[in-house]
Amino acid sequence: MEIAIVVICLLLALVFYLGIEVKQQAIALNKLQQEKDDSLDTFTSQTAAKQLLTDRNKTNEISEELIKNNNQRLYSTIANAPIPIIVHAEDGEILQINQVWTELTGYTLEDIPTIADWTEKAYGKRKKIVRSVIDSLYELKERVDEGEFKIITASGQVRIWDFSSAPLGKLLDGRRLVISTAKDITETKLTQKQLKQSEKMFRNTFEQAAVGMAHVAPNGKWLKVNQKLCQIVGYSKKELLQKTFQDITYAEDLKTDLEYIAQMLAGKIKNYSMEKRYIRKDASLVWIDLTVSLVRKSNREPDYFISVIEDISDRKRLELSEKKFLQRLSNQHQIDKAILEAQLPETIANIAISGIQKLIDSEHISIVTFDREKQTATVLANQGQIDELAVNGFQVNLSVWQNLIEQLENLDRNNHRYALNYLSKFPQLSAAIPQFKQTELDCFIAFPVKSSGKLLGILKIWLKNTEKIASEELEIIREVCDQVAIAIVQANLSRKIKNYTLELETKIAQRTAQLEDINQELNAFTYSISHDLKAPLRAIQGFATALQEDYGENLDEVGREYAWRLTYSAQEMEKLIQDLLSYSRLARTEIQMRSLSLYGVIATAIEQLKTEIAESGAQITVEEPLSNIFGNQTVLIQIVVNLLSNAIKFVSDGVKPKIRIWTATEGDRVRLWIADNGIGISPQYQERIFNVFERLHGTETYPGTGIGLAIVKKGMERLGGKFGLESEFDRGSRFWIEGNKKQPREN
Amino acid sequence: MKKPEQIPILLVEDNYNDVLLIKRAFRKAQINPPISIVSDGEEAIAYLSREGKYADSATYPFPLLILLDLKLPRRSGLEVLSWIRQQPKLKRLLVVILTSSAENSDLERAYDIGINSYLVKPVDFQDFVSLIQLIDAYWLKLNQMPQSLNI
């Protein structure tokens, strides 16, 4: 391009120079002609005329030679010029077009011998306008730039030429000549247009990008910023361009950023990406993802940074809320675990506070519990950046807290879950905790620790900055408060239970001691019966016998009967004491149980009763097979002996006892039946007969102590079994006892 | 075989009725060993220790068999028994418990301390006589006495 311009200028200068030379030559020529004419006019002599003619011819020869040479030089210069050139005369004749012209337009001189042909071909409809411009050229005294024209080439292409023209003197015939040169700027124009377009595109891309984009000077000054970036940081373009990126970068993140930049300027890295925070115009923070690359000048000096800035606050929020969610879960879990482990409320409160501290940037957190009965408020737990602020267990009168309590109790009514407060607004409270006054802390958020609508305490979060805490976080703290409330309630309950348990244990111990005393007494009593009662009994019998044996002869019949009655009564009493001892022993001794054969039990019982059986002539049938039973051999023998002896005893006069023994099983249970042909028992007595000393007959008819069936009852109770009878008066009785076959499986 | 008459018995019994009945039972059984009688635990220990009047061995011969009641004034039969078993000179003394109590706890404790026999006084006098006869037959006639009470 530049070269072309230089060429054109040189050429025009040459043309102009040539033009002037030609002109001067022409003037000289004219002058000669004039002189010749003058001389012709002046000198009419032949000689003179001859001379003149010679001169004239001579002159003509010279000038023609001159012109010829000049024209030759000019022609070839034009022909070889690297730009399109045309030489045309005022009558429209085109004298010359050069090689380049033909190359660019596709027209030879033959195609366009005249300007009319040229304009016709190259301009089409615009030819008239162009023609008038061209016509005006012949009046030119100096070079003129006509400007850009679109021409149509032989092949129909449109090219853009920038024309300049200059006068080129006159021909010998007097026609004025003009040389016109053109610069083909088609490509330049195209490039310009493309450049313009791509610039526009770039501008659009830059401006309308969905991400923030900027050019930043090496010193950090914003050079160019797009709309999105302005939107992200909340500054207008104008405001932002007054600032540096350092100005709006969050202090904590700046160091990393500057380190990256240093590395990039040092050529160690080509670009970098980082997540950082900008301080928005409204002082809030925004998380962005920054990608920076460096553009260098041709001399490798840093030119500017290209920064792409993406707003990732949503993602960060999500990440943060995810993190918080996890923290929340973890908090809950830890507190729940502590509650389940029945940890002390102090411990749980400390866990709760630690959890909150992980979520919220706070100066101090404390939990105070209230005891309405004692009218006290106690610091349950507190943690914070100021260690010695409060002591756990620190107690004040509840009235100190009254204002705050009232406020928190009214929260529900106002649909609030917490209350933002200033210690300075609670003069009583601030007087009670002077430590807080010494610190800068004044602002706190109070959360009620509530259960079943009852305010159990307060959780306070002290803040230095009243910067907003997200509602989500407040919700979490509220949850924590609920858990702490549960812990407190649980602790109270477990304390109550502990007290109850202690009370019960004491009572049980007392009762046990009482029972042991009673048992001791009972043992002593039994001992007395067996020892002390027997001694006089033995004496009565012993001396009655001695009386009968040693002095029987001195007694009459009545005296001897009396002596016999003494002996007999002593024997009766001996039996009674024996039965009572058996009964009481059954009631208090420890009983070992095992699965045992009823054959052995029955055989032993029959053996023990052999005298009675023999005397009564009783017939006993045992129906085999007999099942096993889970019980105690001694106790079962006692029971069976009593049942059998009753069956033998209670028969009508002259009736020989017939006794049938068998077992019936049902599932795990076994029932031993003892049926007799005795006098039977009327249904109305059937329950009573199992009581101690219960008798249905006089001792004269059926002697006995009235303890036998009581032993059966007590024995079966001790064995965990059942007993009963089926009987009707005068139709015999069928007594039964029931127990498990084997040891029942423990659940 | 030692002559039955020669074996002295110490009866430790507080109930005078029982003392009379035991004596009569011996008579009825036609057994007449020398029987010394003490009525409480302390006296029994004094007798065996030969304290005071019991130093007179002619009047109070040293027994080879003791019939010991359990329920005694001052010191119980079990205490007397324990004392006897702790005395090196008396360790081998034959001790037969003769009591009205058949309580398990007494019985087992007596055996734990060390007795030779445990008998319950029968209420029926005839049974009493039979018992005395058996004691005589077994302990005084059949049973081999230790050669010396000393170890």
Tab-separated table of C-alpha atoms in Angstrom, chain A residues 320-566:
chain	number	residue	atom	x	y	z
A	320	LEU	CA	-21.589	-23.682	51.266
A	321	SER	CA	-25.113	-24.800	51.882
A	322	GLU	CA	-24.030	-28.366	51.162
A	323	LYS	CA	-21.201	-27.949	53.622
A	324	LYS	CA	-23.586	-26.411	56.084
A	325	PHE	CA	-26.057	-29.166	55.517
A	326	LEU	CA	-23.386	-31.732	56.291
A	327	GLN	CA	-22.299	-29.729	59.307
A	328	ARG	CA	-25.892	-29.541	60.371
A	329	LEU	CA	-26.314	-33.274	60.038
A	330	SER	CA	-23.093	-33.861	61.903
A	331	ASN	CA	-24.184	-31.493	64.671
A	332	GLN	CA	-27.508	-33.171	64.992
A	333	HIS	CA	-25.937	-36.557	64.975
A	334	GLN	CA	-23.442	-35.646	67.668
A	335	ILE	CA	-26.080	-34.120	69.888
A	336	ASP	CA	-28.473	-37.012	69.312
A	337	LYS	CA	-25.729	-39.424	70.163
A	338	ALA	CA	-24.966	-37.538	73.347
A	339	ILE	CA	-28.655	-37.463	74.213
A	340	LEU	CA	-28.932	-41.201	73.594
A	341	GLU	CA	-25.884	-41.806	75.703
A	342	ALA	CA	-27.651	-39.793	78.384
A	343	GLN	CA	-24.723	-37.442	78.691
A	344	LEU	CA	-24.984	-34.561	81.092
A	345	PRO	CA	-26.841	-31.525	79.715
A	346	GLU	CA	-23.609	-29.552	80.189
A	347	THR	CA	-21.789	-31.910	77.854
A	348	ILE	CA	-24.564	-31.802	75.280
A	349	ALA	CA	-24.708	-28.011	75.479
A	350	ASN	CA	-20.968	-27.840	74.828
A	351	ILE	CA	-21.297	-30.145	71.829
A	352	ALA	CA	-24.144	-27.962	70.556
A	353	ILE	CA	-22.109	-24.793	70.917
A	354	SER	CA	-19.078	-26.286	69.178
A	355	GLY	CA	-21.365	-27.279	66.316
A	356	ILE	CA	-22.799	-23.795	65.973
A	357	GLN	CA	-19.337	-22.274	66.024
A	358	LYS	CA	-18.423	-24.351	63.012
A	359	LEU	CA	-21.364	-22.826	61.157
A	360	ILE	CA	-21.385	-19.249	62.279
A	361	ASP	CA	-18.756	-16.676	62.815
A	362	SER	CA	-19.558	-15.588	66.324
A	363	GLU	CA	-17.712	-13.986	69.201
A	364	HIS	CA	-19.258	-15.978	71.973
A	365	ILE	CA	-22.041	-18.482	72.481
A	366	SER	CA	-23.641	-19.349	75.759
A	367	ILE	CA	-26.555	-21.406	76.992
A	368	VAL	CA	-28.345	-20.471	80.173
A	369	THR	CA	-30.938	-22.676	81.850
A	370	PHE	CA	-33.678	-21.617	84.200
A	371	ASP	CA	-34.916	-23.254	87.329
A	372	ARG	CA	-38.365	-21.840	87.980
A	373	GLU	CA	-38.707	-23.491	91.342
A	374	LYS	CA	-35.467	-22.141	92.701
A	375	GLN	CA	-35.826	-18.942	90.663
A	376	THR	CA	-32.304	-19.198	89.292
A	377	ALA	CA	-30.591	-18.885	85.946
A	378	THR	CA	-27.434	-20.913	85.459
A	379	VAL	CA	-24.812	-20.798	82.733
A	380	LEU	CA	-24.960	-24.336	81.378
A	381	ALA	CA	-22.151	-23.962	78.865
A	382	ASN	CA	-20.320	-21.197	77.087
A	383	GLN	CA	-17.582	-21.001	74.528
A	384	GLY	CA	-16.087	-18.200	72.633
A	385	GLN	CA	-13.111	-16.214	71.590
A	386	ILE	CA	-13.049	-14.541	74.956
A	387	ASP	CA	-12.262	-17.337	77.358
A	388	GLU	CA	-12.787	-15.820	80.727
A	389	LEU	CA	-16.088	-14.242	79.846
A	390	ALA	CA	-18.347	-16.488	81.818
A	391	VAL	CA	-17.991	-19.484	84.076
A	392	ASN	CA	-20.111	-22.564	83.607
A	393	GLY	CA	-22.385	-22.949	86.549
A	394	PHE	CA	-22.456	-19.200	87.173
A	395	GLN	CA	-25.808	-18.554	88.769
A	396	VAL	CA	-27.924	-15.438	89.130
A	397	ASN	CA	-31.448	-14.721	90.214
A	398	LEU	CA	-34.012	-15.396	87.532
A	399	SER	CA	-35.421	-11.900	87.821
A	400	VAL	CA	-32.273	-10.557	86.174
A	401	TRP	CA	-33.347	-12.307	82.993
A	402	GLN	CA	-36.989	-11.388	83.262
A	403	ASN	CA	-37.071	-8.828	80.443
A	404	LEU	CA	-35.358	-11.161	78.017
A	405	ILE	CA	-37.546	-14.068	79.099
A	406	GLU	CA	-40.658	-12.058	78.454
A	407	GLN	CA	-39.379	-11.075	75.068
A	408	LEU	CA	-38.626	-14.670	74.117
A	409	GLU	CA	-41.909	-15.945	75.454
A	410	ASN	CA	-43.678	-13.522	73.168
A	411	LEU	CA	-41.746	-14.608	70.097
A	412	ASP	CA	-44.324	-17.153	69.022
A	413	ARG	CA	-47.053	-14.639	69.177
A	414	ASN	CA	-45.096	-12.445	66.777
A	415	ASN	CA	-44.164	-15.463	64.685
A	416	HIS	CA	-40.471	-14.984	65.353
A	417	ARG	CA	-37.992	-17.636	66.264
A	418	TYR	CA	-35.240	-15.547	67.706
A	419	ALA	CA	-34.626	-12.011	68.799
A	420	LEU	CA	-31.830	-9.649	67.917
A	421	ASN	CA	-30.871	-7.827	71.081
A	422	TYR	CA	-28.428	-5.410	72.580
A	423	LEU	CA	-27.114	-5.994	76.042
A	424	SER	CA	-27.271	-2.284	76.652
A	425	LYS	CA	-31.026	-2.550	76.436
A	426	PHE	CA	-31.090	-4.925	79.418
A	427	PRO	CA	-29.573	-2.871	82.234
A	428	GLN	CA	-30.333	-5.519	84.870
A	429	LEU	CA	-28.715	-8.246	82.842
A	430	SER	CA	-25.689	-6.209	81.897
A	431	ALA	CA	-25.225	-5.301	85.564
A	432	ALA	CA	-25.273	-9.005	86.420
A	433	ILE	CA	-22.648	-9.873	83.843
A	434	PRO	CA	-20.152	-7.027	84.045
A	435	GLN	CA	-17.612	-9.069	82.075
A	436	PHE	CA	-19.549	-8.355	78.919
A	437	LYS	CA	-19.420	-4.674	79.522
A	438	GLN	CA	-15.652	-4.771	79.503
A	439	THR	CA	-15.701	-6.346	76.080
A	440	GLU	CA	-17.029	-4.632	73.043
A	441	LEU	CA	-19.811	-7.163	72.834
A	442	ASP	CA	-23.272	-5.772	72.895
A	443	CYS	CA	-25.194	-7.319	70.066
A	444	PHE	CA	-26.519	-10.820	70.482
A	445	ILE	CA	-29.162	-13.060	69.022
A	446	ALA	CA	-31.245	-14.860	71.611
A	447	PHE	CA	-32.901	-18.177	70.835
A	448	PRO	CA	-35.429	-19.748	73.150
A	449	VAL	CA	-34.615	-23.249	74.431
A	450	LYS	CA	-38.122	-24.588	74.644
A	451	SER	CA	-39.915	-27.831	75.269
A	452	SER	CA	-43.674	-28.301	75.225
A	453	GLY	CA	-44.061	-24.550	75.133
A	454	LYS	CA	-42.020	-24.077	78.281
A	455	LEU	CA	-38.976	-21.837	78.159
A	456	LEU	CA	-36.189	-23.884	79.707
A	457	GLY	CA	-33.356	-21.566	78.859
A	458	ILE	CA	-31.758	-19.235	76.346
A	459	LEU	CA	-29.042	-19.698	73.792
A	460	LYS	CA	-27.209	-16.473	73.054
A	461	ILE	CA	-24.914	-15.829	70.149
A	462	TRP	CA	-22.762	-12.753	70.580
A	463	LEU	CA	-21.729	-10.998	67.416
A	464	LYS	CA	-19.193	-8.316	66.741
A	465	ASN	CA	-20.544	-7.527	63.333
A	466	THR	CA	-24.240	-7.409	62.985
A	467	GLU	CA	-23.745	-8.841	59.548
A	468	LYS	CA	-26.641	-10.899	58.479
A	469	ILE	CA	-26.700	-14.549	59.270
A	470	ALA	CA	-28.612	-16.566	56.730
A	471	SER	CA	-32.063	-17.692	57.728
A	472	GLU	CA	-30.923	-21.241	57.073
A	473	GLU	CA	-28.323	-20.892	59.790
A	474	LEU	CA	-30.855	-19.494	62.190
A	475	GLU	CA	-33.030	-22.474	61.430
A	476	ILE	CA	-30.128	-24.756	62.277
A	477	ILE	CA	-29.540	-22.978	65.558
A	478	ARG	CA	-33.199	-23.257	66.340
A	479	GLU	CA	-32.938	-26.998	65.758
A	480	VAL	CA	-29.938	-27.156	68.024
A	481	CYS	CA	-31.951	-25.310	70.683
A	482	ASP	CA	-34.685	-27.910	70.365
A	483	GLN	CA	-32.141	-30.638	70.868
A	484	VAL	CA	-30.644	-28.905	73.854
A	485	ALA	CA	-34.167	-28.604	75.234
A	486	ILE	CA	-34.648	-32.325	74.759
A	487	ALA	CA	-31.367	-32.959	76.513
A	488	ILE	CA	-32.380	-30.783	79.447
A	489	VAL	CA	-35.795	-32.401	79.689
A	490	GLN	CA	-34.210	-35.812	79.447
A	491	ALA	CA	-31.653	-34.946	82.071
A	492	ASN	CA	-34.420	-33.727	84.381
A	493	LEU	CA	-36.385	-36.888	83.738
A	494	SER	CA	-33.417	-39.119	84.289
A	495	ARG	CA	-32.606	-37.214	87.472
A	496	LYS	CA	-36.193	-37.802	88.589
A	497	ILE	CA	-35.999	-41.439	87.599
A	498	LYS	CA	-32.732	-41.730	89.464
A	499	ASN	CA	-34.376	-40.236	92.535
A	500	TYR	CA	-37.349	-42.528	92.177
A	501	THR	CA	-35.089	-45.489	91.687
A	502	LEU	CA	-33.102	-44.519	94.724
A	503	GLU	CA	-36.294	-44.133	96.690
A	504	LEU	CA	-37.572	-47.478	95.465
A	505	GLU	CA	-34.275	-49.144	96.183
A	506	THR	CA	-34.338	-47.752	99.685
A	507	LYS	CA	-37.881	-48.981	100.117
A	508	ILE	CA	-37.006	-52.380	98.744
A	509	ALA	CA	-34.010	-52.561	101.053
A	510	GLN	CA	-36.235	-51.642	103.974
A	511	ARG	CA	-38.852	-54.187	102.997
A	512	THR	CA	-36.230	-56.823	102.412
A	513	ALA	CA	-34.783	-56.124	105.829
A	514	GLN	CA	-38.270	-56.356	107.286
A	515	LEU	CA	-38.903	-59.585	105.468
A	516	GLU	CA	-35.588	-60.946	106.607
A	517	ASP	CA	-36.517	-60.033	110.152
A	518	ILE	CA	-39.857	-61.730	109.768
A	519	ASN	CA	-38.200	-64.763	108.247
A	520	GLN	CA	-35.770	-64.818	111.125
A	521	GLU	CA	-38.637	-64.662	113.559
A	522	LEU	CA	-40.412	-67.378	111.676
A	523	ASN	CA	-37.350	-69.557	111.863
A	524	ALA	CA	-37.055	-68.905	115.555
A	525	PHE	CA	-40.723	-69.651	115.888
A	526	THR	CA	-40.405	-72.894	113.998
A	527	TYR	CA	-37.422	-73.794	116.140
A	528	SER	CA	-39.475	-73.113	119.219
A	529	ILE	CA	-42.284	-75.270	117.951
A	530	SER	CA	-40.041	-78.127	117.064
A	531	HIS	CA	-37.984	-77.921	120.206
A	532	ASP	CA	-39.830	-76.177	122.957
A	533	LEU	CA	-43.307	-77.472	122.233
A	534	LYS	CA	-42.059	-80.989	121.860
A	535	ALA	CA	-40.338	-81.064	125.194
A	536	PRO	CA	-43.484	-80.699	127.337
A	537	LEU	CA	-45.271	-83.008	124.961
A	538	ARG	CA	-42.637	-85.611	125.503
A	539	ALA	CA	-42.932	-85.090	129.224
A	540	ILE	CA	-46.711	-85.524	129.144
A	541	GLN	CA	-46.384	-88.700	127.188
A	542	GLY	CA	-43.395	-89.979	129.041
A	543	PHE	CA	-44.947	-89.466	132.467
A	544	ALA	CA	-48.363	-90.784	131.337
A	545	THR	CA	-46.575	-93.913	130.225
A	546	ALA	CA	-44.645	-94.020	133.481
A	547	LEU	CA	-47.939	-93.604	135.354
A	548	GLN	CA	-49.530	-96.430	133.395
A	549	GLU	CA	-46.555	-98.714	133.687
A	550	ASP	CA	-45.362	-97.981	137.157
A	551	TYR	CA	-48.684	-97.205	138.889
A	552	GLY	CA	-51.238	-98.806	136.591
A	553	GLU	CA	-52.204	-101.294	139.200
A	554	ASN	CA	-53.120	-98.535	141.619
A	555	LEU	CA	-55.474	-96.902	139.092
A	556	ASP	CA	-59.024	-97.872	138.349
A	557	GLU	CA	-60.471	-98.198	134.825
A	558	VAL	CA	-61.277	-94.477	134.560
A	559	GLY	CA	-57.836	-93.514	135.831
A	560	ARG	CA	-56.231	-95.757	133.245
A	561	GLU	CA	-58.426	-94.264	130.479
A	562	TYR	CA	-57.357	-90.794	131.509
A	563	ALA	CA	-53.758	-91.840	131.381
A	564	TRP	CA	-54.350	-93.329	127.903
A	565	ARG	CA	-56.040	-90.128	126.726
A	566	LEU	CA	-53.016	-88.190	127.890
